[in-house]
Amino acid sequence: MPKKYDTPLLDELEKGPFPSFVTEMKKAAAKTDMAADALGQLERCFRDKKTHWKHGGIVGVRGYGGGVIGRYSDIPEDFPNVAHFHTVRINSTSAFFYTSKFLKEMCDIWDKHGSGLTNLHGSTGDLVLLGTKTDQLEQIFAEFSSRGWDLGGSGSAMRTPSCCVGPARCEWANIDTLDINYSITQEFQDEMHRPAFPYKFKFKTVGCAVDCNASIARADCSIIGTWKGNIAIDQAEVANYEKKGMNISEEIVGMCPSKCMSYDGKQLKIDDANCVRCMHCIAKMTKALKPTGEKGATILIGSKAPFVIGATLSWVIVPFIKMEPPYDEFKDLIRKMWEWWDEHGKNRERIGELIIRRGMREFLEYIGVEPVPQQVKEPRRDPFYFWTEADLQK
Ligand code: SF4
């Protein structure tokens, strides 16, 4: 029987209306020594008000530079079953579609070789297996790879790309997010498994600007589906929304960020030339409004959580690009960006930070993208592109 620890501080986290990870850890702790010691050590961390996990170290499987995150206890004499407690990242499927057969097999493998604790999904997107020993890693990898599964990314590498559910379940997807995600994963295998970048690089693909994967806040490269045509309006459905109690002037017209809509109580009008494709009106009136015309994506660069500088959102680099298999134009553009980042990036400097440090002008010139108004983020405060005499004579 696994050892049972008193956890008065962790018990507090089970109170309140939300599901608690402590409850789930306790279930696992009743079954395995490793999960029991993980719970005991976590309680100790809370009691001592400091972490007892040592992070990092060179640990992994043969031929791979990432996919396993080394973690050790700094008090192994008290918690010997978590002396090693490595995390294994499994490359997730596009939009997290799994068969129940796979999930059962995955759990069986993990019960056999690890703590039984999982995290579906980590914020990186991977299927995360929490806690195993160094001597188990090759066996875990053999079990997964023999079934066609692979490790995800970690360290200074391309991280496992992720995407929204896209056309699999959403009629508003302007691009095939699942296929793009899969294609990026296959194309850049080397960049994912053998870390060679200055720091991490994340792709997130979403079908429209509703951005169900929060790509604009969490990805070095956000790929956001958009359209070129007008928004088709079904005026009868607009009237229905109003009949059902929607205040169209306030909730739709008043919230349009580019103020390109008007409503006189009978007709909704959109000045499509000034629409920024934010999706607000369409998401609120799904039956009345619909994008039309050519579909593609906007490519944005540079979002990340705080590190060298504070949190940043991605900003537009390419306002519109066709996204059709095999996505060569997009992939060539990414290779150029990586070349420039590889050449100039400091250790642990994200590509967005490098653009801020060296300037958008140099970045755009290197990747061969013309400056366009959509790239300007804050025009009055920092016009980041400066034209030279030569530009003006073109
Ligand atoms: Fe306005 Fe956004 Fe609707 Fe365009 S998509 S009309 S910018 S609310």
mmCIF file of C-alpha atoms and ligand atoms in Angstrom:
data_model
loop_
_atom_site.group_PDB
_atom_site.id
_atom_site.type_symbol
_atom_site.label_atom_id
_atom_site.label_comp_id
_atom_site.label_asym_id
_atom_site.label_seq_id
_atom_site.Cartn_x
_atom_site.Cartn_y
_atom_site.Cartn_z
ATOM 1 C CA MET A 1 0.000 0.000 0.000
ATOM 2 C CA PRO A 2 1.383 3.472 -0.828
ATOM 3 C CA LYS A 3 2.249 5.635 2.166
ATOM 4 C CA LYS A 4 -0.506 8.022 3.259
ATOM 5 C CA TYR A 5 0.453 11.611 4.071
ATOM 6 C CA ASP A 6 -1.494 14.188 6.048
ATOM 7 C CA THR A 7 -2.166 17.136 3.729
ATOM 8 C CA PRO A 8 -3.996 19.848 5.702
ATOM 9 C CA LEU A 9 -2.744 22.664 3.452
ATOM 10 C CA LEU A 10 -3.563 20.898 0.191
ATOM 11 C CA ASP A 11 -6.979 19.955 1.588
ATOM 12 C CA GLU A 12 -7.826 23.658 1.553
ATOM 13 C CA LEU A 13 -7.530 23.570 -2.237
ATOM 14 C CA GLU A 14 -10.374 21.067 -2.423
ATOM 15 C CA LYS A 15 -12.813 23.533 -0.907
ATOM 16 C CA GLY A 16 -14.870 25.842 -3.108
ATOM 17 C CA PRO A 17 -16.887 25.312 -6.262
ATOM 18 C CA PHE A 18 -14.170 24.241 -8.701
ATOM 19 C CA PRO A 19 -12.746 20.785 -9.471
ATOM 20 C CA SER A 20 -9.445 20.358 -7.645
ATOM 21 C CA PHE A 21 -6.230 18.765 -8.871
ATOM 22 C CA VAL A 22 -5.641 17.714 -5.240
ATOM 23 C CA THR A 23 -8.674 15.419 -5.342
ATOM 24 C CA GLU A 24 -7.337 13.764 -8.479
ATOM 25 C CA MET A 25 -3.837 13.452 -7.046
ATOM 26 C CA LYS A 26 -5.274 11.756 -3.968
ATOM 27 C CA LYS A 27 -6.979 9.157 -6.157
ATOM 28 C CA ALA A 28 -3.660 8.396 -7.865
ATOM 29 C CA ALA A 29 -1.818 8.473 -4.520
ATOM 30 C CA ALA A 30 -4.003 5.616 -3.277
ATOM 31 C CA LYS A 31 -2.638 3.480 -6.127
ATOM 32 C CA THR A 32 1.046 4.320 -6.683
ATOM 33 C CA ASP A 33 4.010 5.093 -4.431
ATOM 34 C CA MET A 34 5.173 7.768 -6.827
ATOM 35 C CA ALA A 35 1.889 9.716 -6.801
ATOM 36 C CA ALA A 36 1.734 9.308 -2.997
ATOM 37 C CA ASP A 37 5.204 10.821 -2.555
ATOM 38 C CA ALA A 38 4.395 13.569 -5.088
ATOM 39 C CA LEU A 39 1.423 14.536 -2.927
ATOM 40 C CA GLY A 40 3.519 14.369 0.253
ATOM 41 C CA GLN A 41 6.262 16.498 -1.232
ATOM 42 C CA LEU A 42 3.766 19.045 -2.546
ATOM 43 C CA GLU A 43 2.336 19.438 0.955
ATOM 44 C CA ARG A 44 5.898 19.963 2.221
ATOM 45 C CA CYS A 45 6.466 22.656 -0.445
ATOM 46 C CA PHE A 46 3.373 24.496 0.796
ATOM 47 C CA ARG A 47 4.466 24.105 4.418
ATOM 48 C CA ASP A 48 8.036 25.310 3.762
ATOM 49 C CA LYS A 49 6.811 28.010 1.353
ATOM 50 C CA LYS A 50 9.365 26.986 -1.253
ATOM 51 C CA THR A 51 9.600 24.457 -4.017
ATOM 52 C CA HIS A 52 11.411 21.188 -3.433
ATOM 53 C CA TRP A 53 11.456 20.374 -7.143
ATOM 54 C CA LYS A 54 14.722 20.776 -8.998
ATOM 55 C CA HIS A 55 14.036 21.493 -12.640
ATOM 56 C CA GLY A 56 16.163 20.738 -15.681
ATOM 57 C CA GLY A 57 19.202 18.561 -16.251
ATOM 58 C CA ILE A 58 20.095 16.509 -19.294
ATOM 59 C CA VAL A 59 17.625 13.706 -19.522
ATOM 60 C CA GLY A 60 15.861 12.272 -22.550
ATOM 61 C CA VAL A 61 15.663 9.466 -25.064
ATOM 62 C CA ARG A 62 18.237 8.521 -27.680
ATOM 63 C CA GLY A 63 18.243 10.703 -30.814
ATOM 64 C CA TYR A 64 16.009 13.378 -29.293
ATOM 65 C CA GLY A 65 17.052 16.672 -27.731
ATOM 66 C CA GLY A 66 13.675 17.400 -26.191
ATOM 67 C CA GLY A 67 10.332 15.933 -25.198
ATOM 68 C CA VAL A 68 11.384 15.022 -21.652
ATOM 69 C CA ILE A 69 11.711 17.595 -18.885
ATOM 70 C CA GLY A 70 14.014 16.519 -16.097
ATOM 71 C CA ARG A 71 12.697 17.010 -12.581
ATOM 72 C CA TYR A 72 14.149 15.857 -9.270
ATOM 73 C CA SER A 73 13.325 16.145 -5.584
ATOM 74 C CA ASP A 74 15.786 18.086 -3.415
ATOM 75 C CA ILE A 75 14.728 16.008 -0.394
ATOM 76 C CA PRO A 76 14.870 12.476 -1.854
ATOM 77 C CA GLU A 77 15.647 11.020 1.571
ATOM 78 C CA ASP A 78 12.123 12.001 2.691
ATOM 79 C CA PHE A 79 10.359 11.215 -0.576
ATOM 80 C CA PRO A 80 12.408 8.480 -2.284
ATOM 81 C CA ASN A 81 9.729 7.582 -4.836
ATOM 82 C CA VAL A 82 9.976 11.024 -6.431
ATOM 83 C CA ALA A 83 13.773 11.278 -6.359
ATOM 84 C CA HIS A 84 13.293 11.412 -10.159
ATOM 85 C CA PHE A 85 10.003 12.799 -11.343
ATOM 86 C CA HIS A 86 10.466 13.572 -15.051
ATOM 87 C CA THR A 87 7.747 14.906 -17.305
ATOM 88 C CA VAL A 88 7.196 13.282 -20.697
ATOM 89 C CA ARG A 89 5.517 15.298 -23.459
ATOM 90 C CA ILE A 90 3.604 13.363 -26.092
ATOM 91 C CA ASN A 91 2.908 15.165 -29.378
ATOM 92 C CA SER A 92 -0.818 15.900 -29.226
ATOM 93 C CA THR A 93 -3.180 15.386 -32.142
ATOM 94 C CA SER A 94 -4.573 18.327 -34.105
ATOM 95 C CA ALA A 95 -7.345 19.849 -31.946
ATOM 96 C CA PHE A 96 -6.941 17.014 -29.422
ATOM 97 C CA PHE A 97 -9.044 14.369 -31.137
ATOM 98 C CA TYR A 98 -8.245 11.001 -29.564
ATOM 99 C CA THR A 99 -9.845 7.599 -29.792
ATOM 100 C CA SER A 100 -10.870 6.015 -26.486
ATOM 101 C CA LYS A 101 -8.662 3.066 -27.503
ATOM 102 C CA PHE A 102 -5.622 5.329 -27.553
ATOM 103 C CA LEU A 103 -6.506 6.966 -24.235
ATOM 104 C CA LYS A 104 -6.875 3.576 -22.534
ATOM 105 C CA GLU A 105 -3.554 2.346 -23.954
ATOM 106 C CA MET A 106 -1.831 5.587 -22.982
ATOM 107 C CA CYS A 107 -3.079 5.252 -19.400
ATOM 108 C CA ASP A 108 -1.999 1.590 -19.235
ATOM 109 C CA ILE A 109 1.528 2.473 -20.428
ATOM 110 C CA TRP A 110 1.725 5.304 -17.942
ATOM 111 C CA ASP A 111 0.460 3.197 -15.030
ATOM 112 C CA LYS A 112 3.177 0.667 -15.871
ATOM 113 C CA HIS A 113 6.096 3.076 -16.262
ATOM 114 C CA GLY A 114 5.144 6.274 -14.459
ATOM 115 C CA SER A 115 3.166 7.862 -11.649
ATOM 116 C CA GLY A 116 -0.227 7.536 -13.349
ATOM 117 C CA LEU A 117 -0.637 11.328 -13.202
ATOM 118 C CA THR A 118 -1.386 13.074 -16.484
ATOM 119 C CA ASN A 119 -2.187 16.583 -17.656
ATOM 120 C CA LEU A 120 -4.412 16.873 -20.721
ATOM 121 C CA HIS A 121 -3.307 19.268 -21.925
ATOM 122 C CA GLY A 122 -0.414 21.395 -20.780
ATOM 123 C CA SER A 123 -0.529 25.001 -21.934
ATOM 124 C CA THR A 124 2.048 24.119 -24.602
ATOM 125 C CA GLY A 125 -0.578 21.782 -26.045
ATOM 126 C CA ASP A 126 1.171 18.479 -25.487
ATOM 127 C CA LEU A 127 -0.333 15.494 -23.759
ATOM 128 C CA VAL A 128 1.709 15.654 -20.566
ATOM 129 C CA LEU A 129 2.688 12.617 -18.503
ATOM 130 C CA LEU A 130 3.835 13.692 -15.049
ATOM 131 C CA GLY A 131 6.491 11.814 -13.164
ATOM 132 C CA THR A 132 8.734 8.922 -14.122
ATOM 133 C CA LYS A 133 12.263 7.687 -13.498
ATOM 134 C CA THR A 134 15.252 7.994 -15.834
ATOM 135 C CA ASP A 135 15.509 4.234 -16.412
ATOM 136 C CA GLN A 136 11.903 4.099 -17.624
ATOM 137 C CA LEU A 137 12.230 6.706 -20.375
ATOM 138 C CA GLU A 138 13.446 4.502 -23.239
ATOM 139 C CA GLN A 139 10.756 1.922 -22.481
ATOM 140 C CA ILE A 140 8.029 4.564 -22.467
ATOM 141 C CA PHE A 141 9.293 5.960 -25.753
ATOM 142 C CA ALA A 142 9.420 2.457 -27.286
ATOM 143 C CA GLU A 143 5.821 1.792 -26.213
ATOM 144 C CA PHE A 144 4.541 5.032 -27.715
ATOM 145 C CA SER A 145 6.630 5.074 -30.885
ATOM 146 C CA SER A 146 5.689 1.453 -31.706
ATOM 147 C CA ARG A 147 2.078 2.695 -31.844
ATOM 148 C CA GLY A 148 2.951 5.618 -34.131
ATOM 149 C CA TRP A 149 3.096 8.247 -31.383
ATOM 150 C CA ASP A 150 5.950 10.659 -30.894
ATOM 151 C CA LEU A 151 7.385 13.001 -28.290
ATOM 152 C CA GLY A 152 6.486 16.697 -28.306
ATOM 153 C CA GLY A 153 8.798 19.697 -28.213
ATOM 154 C CA SER A 154 10.612 21.213 -25.255
ATOM 155 C CA GLY A 155 13.555 23.527 -24.652
ATOM 156 C CA SER A 156 14.842 25.952 -27.278
ATOM 157 C CA ALA A 157 12.972 24.310 -30.120
ATOM 158 C CA MET A 158 9.792 24.480 -32.102
ATOM 159 C CA ARG A 159 7.136 23.445 -29.636
ATOM 160 C CA THR A 160 4.328 21.058 -30.476
ATOM 161 C CA PRO A 161 2.018 23.136 -32.679
ATOM 162 C CA SER A 162 -1.627 23.425 -31.647
ATOM 163 C CA CYS A 163 -4.849 24.559 -33.279
ATOM 164 C CA CYS A 164 -8.532 25.150 -32.687
ATOM 165 C CA VAL A 165 -11.138 22.562 -33.648
ATOM 166 C CA GLY A 166 -11.552 24.304 -37.017
ATOM 167 C CA PRO A 167 -13.633 22.791 -39.797
ATOM 168 C CA ALA A 168 -14.069 19.560 -37.825
ATOM 169 C CA ARG A 169 -16.854 21.194 -35.845
ATOM 170 C CA CYS A 170 -17.010 24.904 -36.647
ATOM 171 C CA GLU A 171 -18.681 26.322 -39.746
ATOM 172 C CA TRP A 172 -16.854 29.644 -39.341
ATOM 173 C CA ALA A 173 -13.364 28.248 -39.895
ATOM 174 C CA ASN A 174 -11.794 30.081 -42.834
ATOM 175 C CA ILE A 175 -8.875 27.658 -43.055
ATOM 176 C CA ASP A 176 -8.313 23.961 -42.390
ATOM 177 C CA THR A 177 -6.618 24.430 -39.028
ATOM 178 C CA LEU A 178 -6.213 20.693 -38.427
ATOM 179 C CA ASP A 179 -4.410 20.083 -41.702
ATOM 180 C CA ILE A 180 -2.180 23.147 -41.290
ATOM 181 C CA ASN A 181 -1.264 22.011 -37.781
ATOM 182 C CA TYR A 182 -0.452 18.500 -38.986
ATOM 183 C CA SER A 183 1.540 19.789 -41.952
ATOM 184 C CA ILE A 184 3.652 22.107 -39.752
ATOM 185 C CA THR A 185 4.293 19.220 -37.345
ATOM 186 C CA GLN A 186 5.472 16.919 -40.147
ATOM 187 C CA GLU A 187 7.510 19.543 -42.003
ATOM 188 C CA PHE A 188 9.470 20.763 -39.003
ATOM 189 C CA GLN A 189 10.186 17.500 -37.179
ATOM 190 C CA ASP A 190 13.870 18.263 -36.894
ATOM 191 C CA GLU A 191 13.234 21.721 -35.443
ATOM 192 C CA MET A 192 10.928 20.161 -32.847
ATOM 193 C CA HIS A 193 13.061 17.245 -31.708
ATOM 194 C CA ARG A 194 16.555 18.733 -31.896
ATOM 195 C CA PRO A 195 16.577 22.128 -30.159
ATOM 196 C CA ALA A 196 18.767 24.575 -32.105
ATOM 197 C CA PHE A 197 16.951 27.898 -31.712
ATOM 198 C CA PRO A 198 17.825 30.817 -29.395
ATOM 199 C CA TYR A 199 14.659 29.953 -27.460
ATOM 200 C CA LYS A 200 11.225 28.373 -27.886
ATOM 201 C CA PHE A 201 8.997 28.957 -30.924
ATOM 202 C CA LYS A 202 5.275 28.227 -30.866
ATOM 203 C CA PHE A 203 2.737 27.935 -33.686
ATOM 204 C CA LYS A 204 -0.955 28.195 -33.008
ATOM 205 C CA THR A 205 -3.536 28.047 -35.772
ATOM 206 C CA VAL A 206 -7.137 29.201 -35.497
ATOM 207 C CA GLY A 207 -9.917 29.348 -38.062
ATOM 208 C CA CYS A 208 -11.103 32.893 -37.350
ATOM 209 C CA ALA A 209 -10.510 35.921 -35.149
ATOM 210 C CA VAL A 210 -12.653 34.549 -32.320
ATOM 211 C CA ASP A 211 -9.340 32.789 -31.659
ATOM 212 C CA CYS A 212 -10.511 29.793 -29.593
ATOM 213 C CA ASN A 213 -6.885 28.762 -29.056
ATOM 214 C CA ALA A 214 -5.808 32.218 -27.797
ATOM 215 C CA SER A 215 -3.147 32.216 -30.505
ATOM 216 C CA ILE A 216 -2.764 35.990 -30.448
ATOM 217 C CA ALA A 217 -1.546 35.889 -26.845
ATOM 218 C CA ARG A 218 0.385 32.626 -26.760
ATOM 219 C CA ALA A 219 2.175 31.958 -30.030
ATOM 220 C CA ASP A 220 5.376 33.239 -31.584
ATOM 221 C CA CYS A 221 3.533 32.645 -34.849
ATOM 222 C CA SER A 222 -0.255 33.019 -34.819
ATOM 223 C CA ILE A 223 -2.061 31.847 -37.958
ATOM 224 C CA ILE A 224 -5.571 33.314 -37.931
ATOM 225 C CA GLY A 225 -8.143 32.455 -40.595
ATOM 226 C CA THR A 226 -9.748 35.402 -42.373
ATOM 227 C CA TRP A 227 -11.617 36.313 -45.549
ATOM 228 C CA LYS A 228 -11.399 38.884 -48.339
ATOM 229 C CA GLY A 229 -15.013 39.326 -49.417
ATOM 230 C CA ASN A 230 -17.934 41.148 -47.839
ATOM 231 C CA ILE A 231 -20.041 40.007 -44.900
ATOM 232 C CA ALA A 232 -23.333 38.695 -46.319
ATOM 233 C CA ILE A 233 -26.323 39.991 -44.334
ATOM 234 C CA ASP A 234 -29.660 38.224 -43.966
ATOM 235 C CA GLN A 235 -31.884 41.159 -42.921
ATOM 236 C CA ALA A 236 -34.795 38.874 -41.934
ATOM 237 C CA GLU A 237 -32.523 37.095 -39.429
ATOM 238 C CA VAL A 238 -31.273 40.459 -38.148
ATOM 239 C CA ALA A 239 -34.919 41.349 -37.443
ATOM 240 C CA ASN A 240 -35.366 37.990 -35.664
ATOM 241 C CA TYR A 241 -32.440 38.712 -33.354
ATOM 242 C CA GLU A 242 -33.994 42.055 -32.495
ATOM 243 C CA LYS A 243 -37.387 40.434 -31.880
ATOM 244 C CA LYS A 244 -35.738 38.020 -29.466
ATOM 245 C CA GLY A 245 -34.385 40.943 -27.428
ATOM 246 C CA MET A 246 -30.968 41.738 -28.879
ATOM 247 C CA ASN A 247 -30.114 45.453 -28.804
ATOM 248 C CA ILE A 248 -28.464 45.639 -32.210
ATOM 249 C CA SER A 249 -27.362 49.249 -31.933
ATOM 250 C CA GLU A 250 -25.582 48.638 -28.636
ATOM 251 C CA GLU A 251 -24.462 45.009 -28.769
ATOM 252 C CA ILE A 252 -23.453 44.848 -32.434
ATOM 253 C CA VAL A 253 -23.019 48.276 -34.031
ATOM 254 C CA GLY A 254 -21.733 49.921 -30.850
ATOM 255 C CA MET A 255 -19.130 47.203 -30.278
ATOM 256 C CA CYS A 256 -17.698 47.167 -33.806
ATOM 257 C CA PRO A 257 -14.051 48.193 -33.295
ATOM 258 C CA SER A 258 -13.727 49.986 -36.622
ATOM 259 C CA LYS A 259 -17.181 51.649 -36.397
ATOM 260 C CA CYS A 260 -18.031 50.442 -39.874
ATOM 261 C CA MET A 261 -21.592 49.321 -39.131
ATOM 262 C CA SER A 262 -24.887 51.168 -38.972
ATOM 263 C CA TYR A 263 -28.477 50.192 -38.132
ATOM 264 C CA ASP A 264 -31.578 52.333 -38.624
ATOM 265 C CA GLY A 265 -34.012 49.910 -36.993
ATOM 266 C CA LYS A 266 -34.750 48.204 -40.329
ATOM 267 C CA GLN A 267 -31.502 47.625 -42.203
ATOM 268 C CA LEU A 268 -28.079 46.632 -40.941
ATOM 269 C CA LYS A 269 -25.300 48.013 -43.125
ATOM 270 C CA ILE A 270 -21.567 47.244 -43.154
ATOM 271 C CA ASP A 271 -18.880 49.313 -44.828
ATOM 272 C CA ASP A 272 -16.801 46.250 -45.667
ATOM 273 C CA ALA A 273 -13.757 48.227 -46.800
ATOM 274 C CA ASN A 274 -13.269 49.352 -43.208
ATOM 275 C CA CYS A 275 -14.119 46.028 -41.517
ATOM 276 C CA VAL A 276 -11.089 44.582 -39.716
ATOM 277 C CA ARG A 277 -12.512 41.013 -39.722
ATOM 278 C CA CYS A 278 -12.653 40.834 -35.931
ATOM 279 C CA MET A 279 -15.621 38.384 -36.009
ATOM 280 C CA HIS A 280 -17.503 40.151 -33.200
ATOM 281 C CA CYS A 281 -20.718 40.764 -35.151
ATOM 282 C CA ILE A 282 -20.659 37.346 -36.836
ATOM 283 C CA ALA A 283 -20.092 35.482 -33.568
ATOM 284 C CA LYS A 284 -23.031 37.326 -31.990
ATOM 285 C CA MET A 285 -25.417 36.901 -34.959
ATOM 286 C CA THR A 286 -24.385 33.602 -36.459
ATOM 287 C CA LYS A 287 -27.657 33.159 -38.324
ATOM 288 C CA ALA A 288 -27.665 36.624 -39.874
ATOM 289 C CA LEU A 289 -24.065 37.244 -40.960
ATOM 290 C CA LYS A 290 -21.577 35.238 -42.962
ATOM 291 C CA PRO A 291 -18.123 35.920 -44.429
ATOM 292 C CA THR A 292 -17.845 35.507 -48.195
ATOM 293 C CA GLY A 293 -15.160 35.519 -50.864
ATOM 294 C CA GLU A 294 -11.603 34.281 -50.818
ATOM 295 C CA LYS A 295 -10.431 32.603 -47.598
ATOM 296 C CA GLY A 296 -6.921 32.574 -46.166
ATOM 297 C CA ALA A 297 -4.999 33.587 -43.068
ATOM 298 C CA THR A 298 -3.366 36.533 -41.381
ATOM 299 C CA ILE A 299 0.121 35.750 -40.074
ATOM 300 C CA LEU A 300 1.115 37.429 -36.825
ATOM 301 C CA ILE A 301 4.377 37.215 -34.924
ATOM 302 C CA GLY A 302 5.635 37.659 -31.439
ATOM 303 C CA SER A 303 3.255 36.921 -28.571
ATOM 304 C CA LYS A 304 4.550 35.441 -25.354
ATOM 305 C CA ALA A 305 4.291 35.498 -21.578
ATOM 306 C CA PRO A 306 6.582 37.845 -19.575
ATOM 307 C CA PHE A 307 10.259 37.040 -19.630
ATOM 308 C CA VAL A 308 12.986 39.398 -20.913
ATOM 309 C CA ILE A 309 10.306 42.036 -21.507
ATOM 310 C CA GLY A 310 6.640 41.937 -20.435
ATOM 311 C CA ALA A 311 3.801 39.975 -21.998
ATOM 312 C CA THR A 312 3.197 40.802 -25.658
ATOM 313 C CA LEU A 313 0.457 40.069 -28.177
ATOM 314 C CA SER A 314 1.273 38.971 -31.694
ATOM 315 C CA TRP A 315 1.254 41.609 -34.377
ATOM 316 C CA VAL A 316 0.408 41.430 -38.046
ATOM 317 C CA ILE A 317 3.209 40.653 -40.490
ATOM 318 C CA VAL A 318 1.233 39.325 -43.462
ATOM 319 C CA PRO A 319 -2.382 40.546 -43.607
ATOM 320 C CA PHE A 320 -3.507 37.846 -46.042
ATOM 321 C CA ILE A 321 -1.925 34.658 -47.338
ATOM 322 C CA LYS A 322 -3.580 31.744 -49.096
ATOM 323 C CA MET A 323 -3.294 28.653 -46.925
ATOM 324 C CA GLU A 324 -3.568 25.696 -49.251
ATOM 325 C CA PRO A 325 -1.565 22.446 -49.070
ATOM 326 C CA PRO A 326 1.363 22.035 -49.119
ATOM 327 C CA TYR A 327 1.629 25.596 -47.637
ATOM 328 C CA ASP A 328 5.018 26.186 -49.286
ATOM 329 C CA GLU A 329 4.795 29.985 -49.337
ATOM 330 C CA PHE A 330 4.052 30.031 -45.611
ATOM 331 C CA LYS A 331 6.775 27.517 -44.737
ATOM 332 C CA ASP A 332 9.402 29.405 -46.790
ATOM 333 C CA LEU A 333 8.470 32.591 -44.944
ATOM 334 C CA ILE A 334 8.911 30.841 -41.593
ATOM 335 C CA ARG A 335 12.338 29.536 -42.643
ATOM 336 C CA LYS A 336 13.448 33.082 -43.468
ATOM 337 C CA MET A 337 12.241 34.308 -40.065
ATOM 338 C CA TRP A 338 14.132 31.538 -38.303
ATOM 339 C CA GLU A 339 17.307 32.324 -40.278
ATOM 340 C CA TRP A 340 17.222 35.945 -39.127
ATOM 341 C CA TRP A 341 16.428 34.975 -35.531
ATOM 342 C CA ASP A 342 19.174 32.320 -35.563
ATOM 343 C CA GLU A 343 21.671 34.905 -36.823
ATOM 344 C CA HIS A 344 20.883 37.687 -34.338
ATOM 345 C CA GLY A 345 18.924 36.236 -31.397
ATOM 346 C CA LYS A 346 20.526 36.149 -27.972
ATOM 347 C CA ASN A 347 20.187 33.151 -25.739
ATOM 348 C CA ARG A 348 16.582 32.984 -24.465
ATOM 349 C CA GLU A 349 15.378 35.819 -26.673
ATOM 350 C CA ARG A 350 12.048 35.152 -28.393
ATOM 351 C CA ILE A 351 11.648 36.276 -31.994
ATOM 352 C CA GLY A 352 9.207 39.028 -30.993
ATOM 353 C CA GLU A 353 11.737 40.453 -28.559
ATOM 354 C CA LEU A 354 14.405 40.410 -31.257
ATOM 355 C CA ILE A 355 12.094 42.362 -33.583
ATOM 356 C CA ILE A 356 11.620 44.956 -30.844
ATOM 357 C CA ARG A 357 15.379 45.098 -30.201
ATOM 358 C CA ARG A 358 16.586 45.329 -33.812
ATOM 359 C CA GLY A 359 13.563 46.860 -35.447
ATOM 360 C CA MET A 360 10.723 45.838 -37.700
ATOM 361 C CA ARG A 361 12.435 47.400 -40.709
ATOM 362 C CA GLU A 362 15.374 45.005 -40.594
ATOM 363 C CA PHE A 363 13.089 42.044 -39.962
ATOM 364 C CA LEU A 364 10.778 42.818 -42.893
ATOM 365 C CA GLU A 365 13.686 43.476 -45.232
ATOM 366 C CA TYR A 366 15.285 40.154 -44.354
ATOM 367 C CA ILE A 367 12.157 38.071 -44.790
ATOM 368 C CA GLY A 368 11.245 39.944 -47.995
ATOM 369 C CA VAL A 369 7.862 41.271 -46.899
ATOM 370 C CA GLU A 370 6.836 44.783 -47.980
ATOM 371 C CA PRO A 371 5.723 47.186 -45.239
ATOM 372 C CA VAL A 372 1.935 47.665 -45.288
ATOM 373 C CA PRO A 373 -0.377 49.717 -43.051
ATOM 374 C CA GLN A 374 -1.830 46.611 -41.354
ATOM 375 C CA GLN A 375 1.548 45.990 -39.696
ATOM 376 C CA VAL A 376 1.452 49.280 -37.804
ATOM 377 C CA LYS A 377 0.413 48.533 -34.263
ATOM 378 C CA GLU A 378 0.379 51.913 -32.548
ATOM 379 C CA PRO A 379 0.746 54.562 -35.267
ATOM 380 C CA ARG A 380 0.918 57.685 -33.143
ATOM 381 C CA ARG A 381 3.295 56.271 -30.560
ATOM 382 C CA ASP A 382 5.836 54.205 -32.408
ATOM 383 C CA PRO A 383 5.912 54.289 -36.196
ATOM 384 C CA PHE A 384 8.334 51.397 -36.421
ATOM 385 C CA TYR A 385 9.076 51.579 -40.127
ATOM 386 C CA PHE A 386 11.307 54.366 -41.401
ATOM 387 C CA TRP A 387 11.535 54.943 -45.117
ATOM 388 C CA THR A 388 14.896 55.779 -46.680
ATOM 389 C CA GLU A 389 15.515 58.072 -49.655
ATOM 390 C CA ALA A 390 15.784 54.991 -51.834
ATOM 391 C CA ASP A 391 12.325 53.784 -50.762
ATOM 392 C CA LEU A 392 10.769 57.122 -51.630
ATOM 393 C CA GLN A 393 12.286 57.102 -55.112
ATOM 394 C CA LYS A 394 10.763 53.725 -56.011
HETATM 395 FE FE1 SF4 B 1 -17.088 45.362 -37.307
HETATM 396 FE FE2 SF4 B 1 -15.677 43.188 -36.582
HETATM 397 FE FE3 SF4 B 1 -18.092 42.890 -37.702
HETATM 398 FE FE4 SF4 B 1 -16.028 43.732 -39.178
HETATM 399 S S1 SF4 B 1 -16.245 41.707 -38.198
HETATM 400 S S2 SF4 B 1 -18.098 44.593 -39.169
HETATM 401 S S3 SF4 B 1 -14.890 44.989 -37.681
HETATM 402 S S4 SF4 B 1 -17.663 43.865 -35.716
#
